[in-house]
């Protein structure tokens, strides 16, 4: 665990999600409540939409989740968690296949230290409906955005030569 992920008492932030009795599906996102505790104090409390994410990782016992921060009406709202820029799309990555829990976070941190883009990442403790689910990694969802992947938006007419510039996000 990186020291910068710990509070002054040496604890990770706790992400507690309450689905109000609902089961989290692959799709669509369901309404839930998120509370983040840092240093024993409430850091954030609000509505989210949450779903299971991943492909082959959905068969793992420790699930990964994608979530959006929502207002009381269910509309996306940008929220700035910790030192991350404001956004509405987030990932709770479950490093189940990585028993060290740190490979992805280490590579993301190294990439950013070298001046390249990589999702910002922070270790957190995750609780789902009051049950401790263990250590997760909060990640920015990779998307085109000036504070994430800052690439030009191509127009439908940009189909030839120098018009096709900027960058691409491949999945």
mmCIF file of C-alpha atoms in Angstrom:
data_model
loop_
_atom_site.group_PDB
_atom_site.id
_atom_site.type_symbol
_atom_site.label_atom_id
_atom_site.label_comp_id
_atom_site.label_asym_id
_atom_site.label_seq_id
_atom_site.Cartn_x
_atom_site.Cartn_y
_atom_site.Cartn_z
ATOM 1 C CA UNK A 1 0.000 0.000 0.000
ATOM 2 C CA UNK A 2 1.343 3.420 -0.927
ATOM 3 C CA UNK A 3 1.784 5.834 1.987
ATOM 4 C CA UNK A 4 -0.089 8.552 0.072
ATOM 5 C CA UNK A 5 -3.190 6.315 0.083
ATOM 6 C CA UNK A 6 -3.279 6.283 3.895
ATOM 7 C CA UNK A 7 -4.824 8.876 6.183
ATOM 8 C CA UNK A 8 -2.966 10.359 9.153
ATOM 9 C CA UNK A 9 -3.891 7.296 11.243
ATOM 10 C CA UNK A 10 -2.511 4.874 8.652
ATOM 11 C CA UNK A 11 -5.906 3.776 7.313
ATOM 12 C CA UNK A 12 -7.260 3.571 3.790
ATOM 13 C CA UNK A 13 -10.368 5.503 2.825
ATOM 14 C CA UNK A 14 -13.479 3.333 3.114
ATOM 15 C CA UNK A 15 -15.989 3.256 0.261
ATOM 16 C CA UNK A 16 -19.327 1.958 1.569
ATOM 17 C CA UNK A 17 -22.040 1.230 -0.992
ATOM 18 C CA UNK A 18 -25.627 0.510 0.060
ATOM 19 C CA UNK A 19 -27.825 -0.878 -2.706
ATOM 20 C CA UNK A 20 -30.980 -0.624 -0.568
ATOM 21 C CA UNK A 21 -31.491 -4.376 -0.899
ATOM 22 C CA UNK A 22 -30.888 -4.497 -4.669
ATOM 23 C CA UNK A 23 -28.539 -6.882 -6.448
ATOM 24 C CA UNK A 24 -25.891 -5.281 -8.632
ATOM 25 C CA UNK A 25 -26.241 -6.522 -12.245
ATOM 26 C CA UNK A 26 -23.856 -6.425 -15.201
ATOM 27 C CA UNK A 27 -26.168 -3.842 -16.787
ATOM 28 C CA UNK A 28 -27.938 -1.509 -16.259
ATOM 29 C CA UNK A 29 -26.597 0.491 -13.332
ATOM 30 C CA UNK A 30 -28.805 0.406 -10.257
ATOM 31 C CA UNK A 31 -29.418 3.226 -7.814
ATOM 32 C CA UNK A 32 -27.299 3.055 -4.649
ATOM 33 C CA UNK A 33 -25.814 5.277 -1.966
ATOM 34 C CA UNK A 34 -22.078 5.867 -1.560
ATOM 35 C CA UNK A 35 -20.420 7.037 1.628
ATOM 36 C CA UNK A 36 -16.680 7.627 1.811
ATOM 37 C CA UNK A 37 -15.001 7.742 5.209
ATOM 38 C CA UNK A 38 -11.493 9.171 5.619
ATOM 39 C CA UNK A 39 -9.843 9.351 9.027
ATOM 40 C CA UNK A 40 -13.077 8.394 10.747
ATOM 41 C CA UNK A 41 -14.902 11.368 9.172
ATOM 42 C CA UNK A 42 -17.421 11.499 6.347
ATOM 43 C CA UNK A 43 -15.595 12.683 3.239
ATOM 44 C CA UNK A 44 -18.420 12.220 0.723
ATOM 45 C CA UNK A 45 -22.010 11.011 0.705
ATOM 46 C CA UNK A 46 -24.224 10.812 -2.352
ATOM 47 C CA UNK A 47 -26.197 8.838 -4.902
ATOM 48 C CA UNK A 48 -24.529 6.616 -7.470
ATOM 49 C CA UNK A 49 -25.464 4.222 -10.244
ATOM 50 C CA UNK A 50 -23.428 1.017 -9.986
ATOM 51 C CA UNK A 51 -22.969 -2.121 -12.088
ATOM 52 C CA UNK A 52 -20.594 -5.082 -12.292
ATOM 53 C CA UNK A 53 -17.881 -4.513 -14.902
ATOM 54 C CA UNK A 54 -15.379 -6.621 -16.756
ATOM 55 C CA UNK A 55 -15.552 -9.630 -19.036
ATOM 56 C CA UNK A 56 -13.674 -12.691 -17.822
ATOM 57 C CA UNK A 57 -13.244 -11.065 -14.394
ATOM 58 C CA UNK A 58 -16.999 -11.371 -13.810
ATOM 59 C CA UNK A 59 -16.395 -15.043 -12.973
ATOM 60 C CA UNK A 60 -14.062 -14.094 -10.090
ATOM 61 C CA UNK A 61 -15.441 -14.151 -6.548
ATOM 62 C CA UNK A 62 -14.228 -10.561 -6.016
ATOM 63 C CA UNK A 63 -16.257 -8.439 -8.456
ATOM 64 C CA UNK A 64 -15.231 -5.191 -10.149
ATOM 65 C CA UNK A 65 -17.659 -2.300 -10.314
ATOM 66 C CA UNK A 66 -18.237 0.709 -12.509
ATOM 67 C CA UNK A 67 -20.158 3.576 -11.005
ATOM 68 C CA UNK A 68 -21.403 7.035 -11.888
ATOM 69 C CA UNK A 69 -21.987 9.821 -9.387
ATOM 70 C CA UNK A 70 -25.602 10.962 -9.591
ATOM 71 C CA UNK A 71 -27.719 13.791 -8.232
ATOM 72 C CA UNK A 72 -31.019 13.099 -6.425
ATOM 73 C CA UNK A 73 -32.786 12.862 -9.805
ATOM 74 C CA UNK A 74 -30.397 10.243 -11.207
ATOM 75 C CA UNK A 75 -28.501 12.655 -13.468
ATOM 76 C CA UNK A 76 -24.716 12.455 -13.817
ATOM 77 C CA UNK A 77 -22.785 14.940 -11.685
ATOM 78 C CA UNK A 78 -19.051 15.533 -11.653
ATOM 79 C CA UNK A 79 -17.356 14.835 -8.325
ATOM 80 C CA UNK A 80 -13.677 15.314 -7.445
ATOM 81 C CA UNK A 81 -12.510 12.455 -5.234
ATOM 82 C CA UNK A 82 -9.216 13.074 -3.430
ATOM 83 C CA UNK A 83 -6.728 14.638 -5.895
ATOM 84 C CA UNK A 84 -8.599 13.352 -8.983
ATOM 85 C CA UNK A 85 -10.199 15.886 -11.345
ATOM 86 C CA UNK A 86 -14.016 16.108 -11.231
ATOM 87 C CA UNK A 87 -15.851 13.483 -13.285
ATOM 88 C CA UNK A 88 -18.892 11.237 -13.018
ATOM 89 C CA UNK A 89 -17.432 7.925 -14.281
ATOM 90 C CA UNK A 90 -15.378 5.796 -11.866
ATOM 91 C CA UNK A 91 -14.131 2.247 -11.385
ATOM 92 C CA UNK A 92 -13.689 0.159 -8.264
ATOM 93 C CA UNK A 93 -11.081 -2.283 -9.503
ATOM 94 C CA UNK A 94 -10.832 -5.606 -7.681
ATOM 95 C CA UNK A 95 -7.247 -6.848 -8.039
ATOM 96 C CA UNK A 96 -8.362 -10.469 -7.514
ATOM 97 C CA UNK A 97 -6.014 -12.053 -10.066
ATOM 98 C CA UNK A 98 -3.118 -9.941 -8.720
ATOM 99 C CA UNK A 99 -2.408 -11.391 -5.288
ATOM 100 C CA UNK A 100 0.098 -8.590 -4.609
ATOM 101 C CA UNK A 101 -2.820 -6.126 -5.109
ATOM 102 C CA UNK A 102 -0.423 -3.634 -6.643
ATOM 103 C CA UNK A 103 0.652 -4.426 -10.214
ATOM 104 C CA UNK A 104 -1.825 -2.175 -12.024
ATOM 105 C CA UNK A 105 -1.538 0.667 -9.511
ATOM 106 C CA UNK A 106 2.266 0.501 -9.638
ATOM 107 C CA UNK A 107 2.320 0.663 -13.448
ATOM 108 C CA UNK A 108 -0.218 3.523 -13.519
ATOM 109 C CA UNK A 109 1.847 5.492 -10.980
ATOM 110 C CA UNK A 110 5.091 4.852 -12.904
ATOM 111 C CA UNK A 111 3.501 5.896 -16.192
ATOM 112 C CA UNK A 112 2.284 9.183 -14.726
ATOM 113 C CA UNK A 113 5.711 9.772 -13.109
ATOM 114 C CA UNK A 114 7.239 9.450 -16.607
ATOM 115 C CA UNK A 115 4.827 12.074 -17.967
ATOM 116 C CA UNK A 116 2.500 9.656 -19.779
ATOM 117 C CA UNK A 117 -1.237 9.383 -19.218
ATOM 118 C CA UNK A 118 -2.517 6.599 -17.004
ATOM 119 C CA UNK A 119 -5.610 6.471 -14.832
ATOM 120 C CA UNK A 120 -5.122 8.032 -11.437
ATOM 121 C CA UNK A 121 -5.445 5.303 -8.832
ATOM 122 C CA UNK A 122 -5.928 5.056 -5.076
ATOM 123 C CA UNK A 123 -6.165 2.043 -2.777
ATOM 124 C CA UNK A 124 -9.423 1.973 -0.788
ATOM 125 C CA UNK A 125 -11.296 -0.423 1.455
ATOM 126 C CA UNK A 126 -14.663 -1.437 -0.005
ATOM 127 C CA UNK A 127 -17.830 -2.365 1.859
ATOM 128 C CA UNK A 128 -20.980 -3.510 0.088
ATOM 129 C CA UNK A 129 -24.222 -3.475 2.067
ATOM 130 C CA UNK A 130 -22.235 -3.533 5.309
ATOM 131 C CA UNK A 131 -20.005 -6.468 4.298
ATOM 132 C CA UNK A 132 -16.252 -5.942 4.044
ATOM 133 C CA UNK A 133 -15.139 -6.803 0.489
ATOM 134 C CA UNK A 134 -11.444 -6.006 0.980
ATOM 135 C CA UNK A 135 -8.921 -3.775 -0.725
ATOM 136 C CA UNK A 136 -9.915 -2.264 -4.064
ATOM 137 C CA UNK A 137 -8.371 0.358 -6.332
ATOM 138 C CA UNK A 138 -10.368 3.473 -7.186
ATOM 139 C CA UNK A 139 -9.603 4.322 -10.829
ATOM 140 C CA UNK A 140 -10.593 6.993 -13.267
ATOM 141 C CA UNK A 141 -12.547 5.476 -16.134
ATOM 142 C CA UNK A 142 -10.514 5.989 -19.301
ATOM 143 C CA UNK A 143 -12.383 8.411 -21.528
ATOM 144 C CA UNK A 144 -11.852 11.425 -23.751
ATOM 145 C CA UNK A 145 -11.747 14.433 -21.458
ATOM 146 C CA UNK A 146 -9.272 17.312 -21.006
ATOM 147 C CA UNK A 147 -8.381 15.984 -17.533
ATOM 148 C CA UNK A 148 -8.193 12.339 -18.626
ATOM 149 C CA UNK A 149 -7.309 11.470 -22.238
ATOM 150 C CA UNK A 150 -6.959 14.867 -23.881
ATOM 151 C CA UNK A 151 -7.467 14.166 -27.586
ATOM 152 C CA UNK A 152 -9.307 16.045 -30.302
ATOM 153 C CA UNK A 153 -12.869 15.175 -31.213
ATOM 154 C CA UNK A 154 -13.035 14.124 -34.846
ATOM 155 C CA UNK A 155 -15.900 15.395 -36.973
ATOM 156 C CA UNK A 156 -17.780 13.151 -39.391
ATOM 157 C CA UNK A 157 -16.079 15.063 -42.215
ATOM 158 C CA UNK A 158 -12.563 14.238 -40.886
ATOM 159 C CA UNK A 159 -11.931 11.241 -43.136
ATOM 160 C CA UNK A 160 -8.726 11.901 -45.045
ATOM 161 C CA UNK A 161 -5.041 12.696 -44.470
ATOM 162 C CA UNK A 162 -4.193 15.530 -42.092
ATOM 163 C CA UNK A 163 -7.844 15.826 -41.032
ATOM 164 C CA UNK A 164 -7.550 12.502 -39.201
ATOM 165 C CA UNK A 165 -5.332 13.602 -36.301
ATOM 166 C CA UNK A 166 -5.478 13.793 -32.549
ATOM 167 C CA UNK A 167 -5.663 10.354 -31.081
ATOM 168 C CA UNK A 168 -7.728 7.272 -30.498
ATOM 169 C CA UNK A 169 -8.863 5.253 -27.532
ATOM 170 C CA UNK A 170 -8.845 1.531 -28.283
ATOM 171 C CA UNK A 171 -10.520 -1.081 -26.138
#
